[in-house]
Short mmCIF file of C-alpha atoms in Angstrom, two decimals:
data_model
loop_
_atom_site.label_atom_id
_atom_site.label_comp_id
_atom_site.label_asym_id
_atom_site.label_seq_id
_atom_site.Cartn_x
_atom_site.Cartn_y
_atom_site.Cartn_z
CA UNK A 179 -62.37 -57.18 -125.82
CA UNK A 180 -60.88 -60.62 -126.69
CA UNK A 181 -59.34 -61.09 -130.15
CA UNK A 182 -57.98 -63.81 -132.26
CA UNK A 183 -56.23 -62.56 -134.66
CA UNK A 184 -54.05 -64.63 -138.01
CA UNK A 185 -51.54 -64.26 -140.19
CA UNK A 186 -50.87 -63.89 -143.00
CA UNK A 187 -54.48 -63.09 -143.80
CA UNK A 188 -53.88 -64.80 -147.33
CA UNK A 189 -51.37 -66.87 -149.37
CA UNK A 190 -50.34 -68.25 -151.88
CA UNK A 191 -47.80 -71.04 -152.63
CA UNK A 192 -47.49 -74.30 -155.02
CA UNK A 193 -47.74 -77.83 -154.86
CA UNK A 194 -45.32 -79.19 -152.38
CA UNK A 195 -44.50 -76.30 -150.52
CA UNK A 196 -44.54 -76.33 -146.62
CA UNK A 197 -47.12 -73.35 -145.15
CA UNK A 198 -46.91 -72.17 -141.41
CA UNK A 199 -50.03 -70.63 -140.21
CA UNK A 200 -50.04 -68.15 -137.32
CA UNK A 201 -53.07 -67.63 -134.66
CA UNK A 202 -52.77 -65.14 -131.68
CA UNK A 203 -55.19 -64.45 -129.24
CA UNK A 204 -55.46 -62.11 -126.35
CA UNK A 205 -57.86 -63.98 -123.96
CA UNK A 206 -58.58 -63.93 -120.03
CA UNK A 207 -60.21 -67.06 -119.62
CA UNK A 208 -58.43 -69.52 -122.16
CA UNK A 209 -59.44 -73.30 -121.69
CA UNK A 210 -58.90 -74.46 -125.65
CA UNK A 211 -57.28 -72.98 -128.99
CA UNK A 212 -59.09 -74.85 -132.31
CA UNK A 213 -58.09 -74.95 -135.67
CA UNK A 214 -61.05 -75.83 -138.28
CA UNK A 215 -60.58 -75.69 -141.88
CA UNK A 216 -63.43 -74.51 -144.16
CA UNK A 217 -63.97 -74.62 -147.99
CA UNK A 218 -67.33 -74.11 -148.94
CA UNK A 219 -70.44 -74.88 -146.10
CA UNK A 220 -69.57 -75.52 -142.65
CA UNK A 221 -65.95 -75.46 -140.63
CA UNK A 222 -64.30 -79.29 -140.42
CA UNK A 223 -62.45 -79.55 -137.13
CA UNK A 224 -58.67 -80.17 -137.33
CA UNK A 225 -57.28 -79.55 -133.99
CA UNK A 226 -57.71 -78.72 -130.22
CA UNK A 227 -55.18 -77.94 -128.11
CA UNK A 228 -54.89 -77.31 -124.49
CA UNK A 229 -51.46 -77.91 -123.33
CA UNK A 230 -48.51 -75.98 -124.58
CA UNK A 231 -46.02 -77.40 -126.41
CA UNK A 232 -47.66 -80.56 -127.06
CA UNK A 233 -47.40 -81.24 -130.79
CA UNK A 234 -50.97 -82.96 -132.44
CA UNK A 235 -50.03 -84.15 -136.01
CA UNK A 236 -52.32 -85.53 -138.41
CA UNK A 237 -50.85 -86.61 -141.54
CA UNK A 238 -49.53 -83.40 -143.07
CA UNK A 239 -50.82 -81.19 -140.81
CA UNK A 240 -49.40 -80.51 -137.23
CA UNK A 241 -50.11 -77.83 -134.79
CA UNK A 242 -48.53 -76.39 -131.46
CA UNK A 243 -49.57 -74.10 -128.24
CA UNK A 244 -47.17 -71.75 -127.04
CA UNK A 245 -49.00 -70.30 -123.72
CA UNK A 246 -46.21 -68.33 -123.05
CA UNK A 247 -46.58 -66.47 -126.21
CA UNK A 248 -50.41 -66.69 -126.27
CA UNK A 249 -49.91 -68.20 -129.76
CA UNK A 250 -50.18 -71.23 -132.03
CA UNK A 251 -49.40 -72.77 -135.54
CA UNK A 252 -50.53 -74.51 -137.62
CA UNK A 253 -47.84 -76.46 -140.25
CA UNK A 254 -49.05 -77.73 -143.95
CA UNK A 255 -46.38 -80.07 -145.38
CA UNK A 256 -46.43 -81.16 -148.87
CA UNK A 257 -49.24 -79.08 -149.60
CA UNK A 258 -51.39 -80.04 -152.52
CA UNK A 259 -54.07 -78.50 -154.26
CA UNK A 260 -56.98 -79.66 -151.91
CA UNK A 261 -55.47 -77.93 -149.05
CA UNK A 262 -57.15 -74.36 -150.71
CA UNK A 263 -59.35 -73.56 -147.65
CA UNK A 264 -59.81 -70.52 -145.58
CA UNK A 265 -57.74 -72.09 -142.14
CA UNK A 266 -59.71 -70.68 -138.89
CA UNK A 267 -58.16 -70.62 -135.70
CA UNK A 268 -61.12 -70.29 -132.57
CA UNK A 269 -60.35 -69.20 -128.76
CA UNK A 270 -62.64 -71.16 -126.65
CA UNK A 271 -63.04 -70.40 -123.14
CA UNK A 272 -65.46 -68.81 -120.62
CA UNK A 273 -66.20 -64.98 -121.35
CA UNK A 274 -68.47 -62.51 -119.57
CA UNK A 275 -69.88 -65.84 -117.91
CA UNK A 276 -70.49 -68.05 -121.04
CA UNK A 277 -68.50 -70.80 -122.76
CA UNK A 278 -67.96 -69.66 -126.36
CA UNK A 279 -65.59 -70.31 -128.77
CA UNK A 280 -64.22 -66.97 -130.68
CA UNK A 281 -63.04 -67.18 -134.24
CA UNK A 282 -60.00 -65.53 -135.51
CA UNK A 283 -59.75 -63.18 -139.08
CA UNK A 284 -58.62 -66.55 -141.04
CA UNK A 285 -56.02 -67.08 -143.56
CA UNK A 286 -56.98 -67.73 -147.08
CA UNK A 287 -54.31 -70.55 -148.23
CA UNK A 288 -54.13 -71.01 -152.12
CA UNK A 289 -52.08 -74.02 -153.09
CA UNK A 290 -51.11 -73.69 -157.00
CA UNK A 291 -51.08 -76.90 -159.07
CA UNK B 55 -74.32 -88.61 -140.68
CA UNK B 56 -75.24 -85.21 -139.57
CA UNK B 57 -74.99 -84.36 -136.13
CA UNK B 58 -77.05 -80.81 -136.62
CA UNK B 59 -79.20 -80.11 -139.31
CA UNK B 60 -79.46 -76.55 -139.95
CA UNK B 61 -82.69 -75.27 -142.67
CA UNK B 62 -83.20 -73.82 -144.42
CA UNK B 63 -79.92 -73.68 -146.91
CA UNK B 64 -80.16 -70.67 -148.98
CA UNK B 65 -82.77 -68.45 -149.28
CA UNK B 66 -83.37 -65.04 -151.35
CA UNK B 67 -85.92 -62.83 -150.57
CA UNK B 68 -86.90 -58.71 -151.02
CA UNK B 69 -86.31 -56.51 -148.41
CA UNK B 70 -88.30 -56.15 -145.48
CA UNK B 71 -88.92 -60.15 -145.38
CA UNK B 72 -88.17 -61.74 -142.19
CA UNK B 73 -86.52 -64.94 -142.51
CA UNK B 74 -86.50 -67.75 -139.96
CA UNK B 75 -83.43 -70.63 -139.49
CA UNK B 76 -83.45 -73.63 -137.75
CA UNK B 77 -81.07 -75.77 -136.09
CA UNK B 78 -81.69 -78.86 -134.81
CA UNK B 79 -79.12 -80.95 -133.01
CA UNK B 80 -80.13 -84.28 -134.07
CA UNK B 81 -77.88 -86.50 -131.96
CA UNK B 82 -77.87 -85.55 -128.35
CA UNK B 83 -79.99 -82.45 -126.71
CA UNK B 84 -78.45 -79.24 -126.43
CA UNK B 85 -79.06 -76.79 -123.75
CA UNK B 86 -76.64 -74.22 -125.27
CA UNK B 87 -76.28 -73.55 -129.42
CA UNK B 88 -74.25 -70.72 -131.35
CA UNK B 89 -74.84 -68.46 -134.11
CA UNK B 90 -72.29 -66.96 -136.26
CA UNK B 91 -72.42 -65.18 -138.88
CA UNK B 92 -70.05 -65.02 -141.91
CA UNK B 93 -69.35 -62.08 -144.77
CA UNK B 94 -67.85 -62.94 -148.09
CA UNK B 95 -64.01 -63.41 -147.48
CA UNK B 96 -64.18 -62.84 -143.57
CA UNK B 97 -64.49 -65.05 -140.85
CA UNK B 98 -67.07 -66.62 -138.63
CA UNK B 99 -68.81 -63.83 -136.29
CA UNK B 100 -70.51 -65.33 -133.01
CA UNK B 101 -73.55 -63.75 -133.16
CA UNK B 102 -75.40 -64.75 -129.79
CA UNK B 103 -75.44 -67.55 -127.23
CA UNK B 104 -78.79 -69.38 -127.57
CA UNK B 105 -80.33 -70.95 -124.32
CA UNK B 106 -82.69 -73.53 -123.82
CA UNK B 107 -85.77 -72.24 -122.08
CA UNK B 108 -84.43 -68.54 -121.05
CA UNK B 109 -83.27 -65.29 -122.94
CA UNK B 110 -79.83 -65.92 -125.57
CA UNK B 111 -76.99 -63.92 -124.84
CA UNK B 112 -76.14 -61.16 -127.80
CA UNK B 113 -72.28 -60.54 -128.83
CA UNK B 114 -71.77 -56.25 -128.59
CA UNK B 115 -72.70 -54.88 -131.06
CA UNK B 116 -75.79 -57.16 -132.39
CA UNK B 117 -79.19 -56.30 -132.21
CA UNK B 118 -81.58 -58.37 -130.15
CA UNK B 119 -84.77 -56.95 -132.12
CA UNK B 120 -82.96 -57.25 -135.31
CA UNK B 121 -81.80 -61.26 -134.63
CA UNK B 122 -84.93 -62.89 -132.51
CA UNK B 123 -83.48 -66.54 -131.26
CA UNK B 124 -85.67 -68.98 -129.60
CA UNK B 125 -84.57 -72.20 -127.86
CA UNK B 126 -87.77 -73.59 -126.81
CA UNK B 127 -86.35 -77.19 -126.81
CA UNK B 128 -83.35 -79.17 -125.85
CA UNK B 129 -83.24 -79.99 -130.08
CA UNK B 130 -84.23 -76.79 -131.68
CA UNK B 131 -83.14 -73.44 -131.77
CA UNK B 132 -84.55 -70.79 -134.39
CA UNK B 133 -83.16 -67.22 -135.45
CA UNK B 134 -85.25 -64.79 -137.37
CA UNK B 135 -83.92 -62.45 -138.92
CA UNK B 136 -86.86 -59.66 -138.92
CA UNK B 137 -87.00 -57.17 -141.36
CA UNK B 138 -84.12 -58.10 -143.64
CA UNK B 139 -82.42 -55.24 -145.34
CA UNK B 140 -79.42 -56.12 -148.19
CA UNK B 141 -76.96 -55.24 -145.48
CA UNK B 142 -77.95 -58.70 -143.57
CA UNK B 143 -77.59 -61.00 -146.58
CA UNK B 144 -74.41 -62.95 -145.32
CA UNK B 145 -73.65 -66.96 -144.48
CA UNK B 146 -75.41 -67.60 -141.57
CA UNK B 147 -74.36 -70.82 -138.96
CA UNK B 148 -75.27 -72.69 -135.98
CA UNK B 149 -73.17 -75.08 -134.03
CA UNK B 150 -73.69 -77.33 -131.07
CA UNK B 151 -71.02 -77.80 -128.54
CA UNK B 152 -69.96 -81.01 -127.51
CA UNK B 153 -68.55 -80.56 -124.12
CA UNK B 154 -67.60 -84.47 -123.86
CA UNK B 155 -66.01 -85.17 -127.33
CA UNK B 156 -62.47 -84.06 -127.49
CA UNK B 157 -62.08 -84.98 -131.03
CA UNK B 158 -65.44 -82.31 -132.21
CA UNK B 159 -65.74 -79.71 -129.77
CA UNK B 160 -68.59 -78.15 -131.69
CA UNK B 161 -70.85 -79.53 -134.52
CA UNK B 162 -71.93 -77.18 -136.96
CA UNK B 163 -74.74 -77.16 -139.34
CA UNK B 164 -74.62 -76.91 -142.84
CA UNK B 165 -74.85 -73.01 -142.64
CA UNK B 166 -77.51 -70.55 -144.41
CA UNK B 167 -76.72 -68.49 -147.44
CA UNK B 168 -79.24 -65.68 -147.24
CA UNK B 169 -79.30 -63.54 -149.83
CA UNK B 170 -81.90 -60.20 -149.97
CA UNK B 171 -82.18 -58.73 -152.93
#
């Protein structure tokens, strides 16, 4: 059975510190790796990535595939207090026949004022 | 605006209610949606594969009698959630893939909070 799995499943830092999120998966079929973030409704999109070791940045936030290692991260810098968000990482890719994308166990960030 | 409009957003109900959801994808038609489902302090669950005009493919482990999907139309697909027991209250969510927008690779509604008391 594919699985996505994150670490550290929760933590917990202050204002300014610099947060490295984890996301491995164990996939056949891999065609993407997503990170969303999600505070109260609905997941907002942060990143796809395809290629490995192709850095996408967007303002504080960065993220890299390692292929080899069938792994990514995600990098917070200067985190601030709106950054508190459960971070999802999703596999998507074709399984059993269908294009899905499958969500990994999440890490709950707290930033601290 | 909203790319998929899911209804309704919360609802709380006795056991033994079914409840129905809807998702509609309101900007382009969408032959394929997904349902996840989401516990307090865990992460998003794909549920089942919903297809337009044929049968929606269940994830192992979820019941197809329990979780009744219907994509009748290239907009709208429905679950039902039949006979609710406390054990099914959870955050319920659709999403539409968008297999041409790099930047949004799925749009998601706004999510369900169902709640059986």
């Amino acid at each position: 059975e594919d699985k996505v799995v994150q670490s550290p499943l929760s933590l917990v830092v202050h204002e300014g510190d610099t947060v490295t999120l984890n996301c491995s998966y164990e996939v056949t079929n891999f065609r993407s790796l997503l990170w969303y973030k999600q505070e109260k409704k609905a997941p907002t999109f942060l990143f796809m990535l395809t290629s490995s070791g192709i850095e996408k940045k967007s303002g504080r936030l960065s993220s890299i595939l390692d292929k080899k290692e069938l792994s990514s991260i995600l990098n917070i810098t200067a985190t601030q207090t709106g950054d508190s968000a459960i971070y999802l990482c999703a596999q998507g890719g074709f399984t059993s026949g269908t294009y899905k994308y499958i969500f990994g166990t999440g890490t709950r960030l707290k930033v601290l004022a | 605006g909203a790319v998929v409009s899911q209804h309704p957003s919360r609802v709380i109900c006795k056991s033994g209610t079914s409840v129905k959801i809807e998702c509609r994808s309101l900007d382009f038609q969408a032959t394929t949606m997904f349902w996840y489902r989401q516990f307090p302090k865990q992460s998003l669950m794909l549920m089942a594969t919903s297809n337009e005009g044929s049968k929606a493919t269940y994830e192992q482990g979820v019941e197809k009698d329990k979780f009744l999907i219907n994509h009748a139309s290239l907009t709208l697909s429905t679950l039902t959630v039949t006979s609710a027991h406390p054990e099914d209250s959870s955050f319920y969510i659709c999403s539409v893939p968008d297999r041409v927008n790099s930047n949004q690779p799925q749009h998601f509604g706004d999510g369900t909070r169902l709640s059986i008391l």
